[in-house]
């Protein structure tokens, strides 16, 4: 029986930092591209001060939520990918 730590537990902080940075970067590009496509649309307020910057009904809040959603999605993708990688390595051993 092996007591070796899993790949995910060994790289926990790398997953969180790498996944959030990559995902939030992609989320900001997605949000900016979407806002360029639709213009200001129905966003009456840009939402740049205080908690308004996290209100998804404001221009800035929408982009912030895109960044958070993409960040968490990339963290989940990394965890799933590394778990699958570990399963394949254990099968090969």
PDB file of C-alpha atoms in Angstrom, residues 17-70:
ATOM      1  CA  UNK A  17      -2.852  30.084  -8.325  1.00  0.00           C
ATOM      2  CA  UNK A  18      -2.384  28.799 -11.866  1.00  0.00           C
ATOM      3  CA  UNK A  19      -6.056  28.029 -12.403  1.00  0.00           C
ATOM      4  CA  UNK A  20      -7.310  31.332 -11.049  1.00  0.00           C
ATOM      5  CA  UNK A  21      -4.713  33.406 -12.922  1.00  0.00           C
ATOM      6  CA  UNK A  22      -5.326  31.635 -16.210  1.00  0.00           C
ATOM      7  CA  UNK A  23      -9.089  31.523 -15.814  1.00  0.00           C
ATOM      8  CA  UNK A  24      -9.450  35.112 -14.639  1.00  0.00           C
ATOM      9  CA  UNK A  25      -7.239  36.278 -17.491  1.00  0.00           C
ATOM     10  CA  UNK A  26      -9.423  34.445 -19.984  1.00  0.00           C
ATOM     11  CA  UNK A  27     -12.561  35.696 -18.228  1.00  0.00           C
ATOM     12  CA  UNK A  28     -11.429  39.303 -18.519  1.00  0.00           C
ATOM     13  CA  UNK A  29     -10.734  38.856 -22.229  1.00  0.00           C
ATOM     14  CA  UNK A  30     -14.132  37.190 -22.682  1.00  0.00           C
ATOM     15  CA  UNK A  31     -15.873  39.962 -20.757  1.00  0.00           C
ATOM     16  CA  UNK A  32     -14.048  42.705 -22.646  1.00  0.00           C
ATOM     17  CA  UNK A  33     -14.743  41.082 -26.022  1.00  0.00           C
ATOM     18  CA  UNK A  34     -18.397  40.646 -25.131  1.00  0.00           C
ATOM     19  CA  UNK A  35     -18.673  44.235 -24.002  1.00  0.00           C
ATOM     20  CA  UNK A  36     -16.969  45.443 -27.203  1.00  0.00           C
ATOM     21  CA  UNK A  37     -19.440  43.357 -29.192  1.00  0.00           C
ATOM     22  CA  UNK A  38     -22.586  44.583 -27.444  1.00  0.00           C
ATOM     23  CA  UNK A  39     -21.408  48.023 -26.387  1.00  0.00           C
ATOM     24  CA  UNK A  40     -22.725  49.333 -23.140  1.00  0.00           C
ATOM     25  CA  UNK A  41     -25.999  47.550 -23.746  1.00  0.00           C
ATOM     26  CA  UNK A  42     -28.416  47.755 -20.838  1.00  0.00           C
ATOM     27  CA  UNK A  43     -25.699  48.587 -18.292  1.00  0.00           C
ATOM     28  CA  UNK A  44     -26.741  51.969 -16.935  1.00  0.00           C
ATOM     29  CA  UNK A  45     -23.910  52.107 -14.398  1.00  0.00           C
ATOM     30  CA  UNK A  46     -20.268  51.145 -14.855  1.00  0.00           C
ATOM     31  CA  UNK A  47     -20.051  49.967 -11.195  1.00  0.00           C
ATOM     32  CA  UNK A  48     -16.512  50.903 -10.277  1.00  0.00           C
ATOM     33  CA  UNK A  49     -16.814  51.843  -6.606  1.00  0.00           C
ATOM     34  CA  UNK A  50     -17.243  49.690  -3.499  1.00  0.00           C
ATOM     35  CA  UNK A  51     -19.454  46.645  -3.752  1.00  0.00           C
ATOM     36  CA  UNK A  52     -20.964  47.888  -7.016  1.00  0.00           C
ATOM     37  CA  UNK A  53     -17.919  46.485  -8.783  1.00  0.00           C
ATOM     38  CA  UNK A  54     -19.204  42.972  -7.981  1.00  0.00           C
ATOM     39  CA  UNK A  55     -22.825  43.656  -8.955  1.00  0.00           C
ATOM     40  CA  UNK A  56     -23.367  41.641 -12.170  1.00  0.00           C
ATOM     41  CA  UNK A  57     -25.894  44.199 -13.414  1.00  0.00           C
ATOM     42  CA  UNK A  58     -23.131  46.794 -13.807  1.00  0.00           C
ATOM     43  CA  UNK A  59     -20.524  46.975 -16.564  1.00  0.00           C
ATOM     44  CA  UNK A  60     -17.535  46.318 -14.293  1.00  0.00           C
ATOM     45  CA  UNK A  61     -19.408  43.794 -12.153  1.00  0.00           C
ATOM     46  CA  UNK A  62     -20.283  41.685 -15.184  1.00  0.00           C
ATOM     47  CA  UNK A  63     -16.635  41.425 -16.181  1.00  0.00           C
ATOM     48  CA  UNK A  64     -15.618  40.646 -12.578  1.00  0.00           C
ATOM     49  CA  UNK A  65     -18.137  37.798 -12.437  1.00  0.00           C
ATOM     50  CA  UNK A  66     -16.889  36.458 -15.780  1.00  0.00           C
ATOM     51  CA  UNK A  67     -13.378  36.451 -14.332  1.00  0.00           C
ATOM     52  CA  UNK A  68     -14.450  34.616 -11.168  1.00  0.00           C
ATOM     53  CA  UNK A  69     -16.502  32.010 -13.033  1.00  0.00           C
ATOM     54  CA  UNK A  70     -13.693  31.333 -15.512  1.00  0.00           C
TER      55      UNK A  70
END
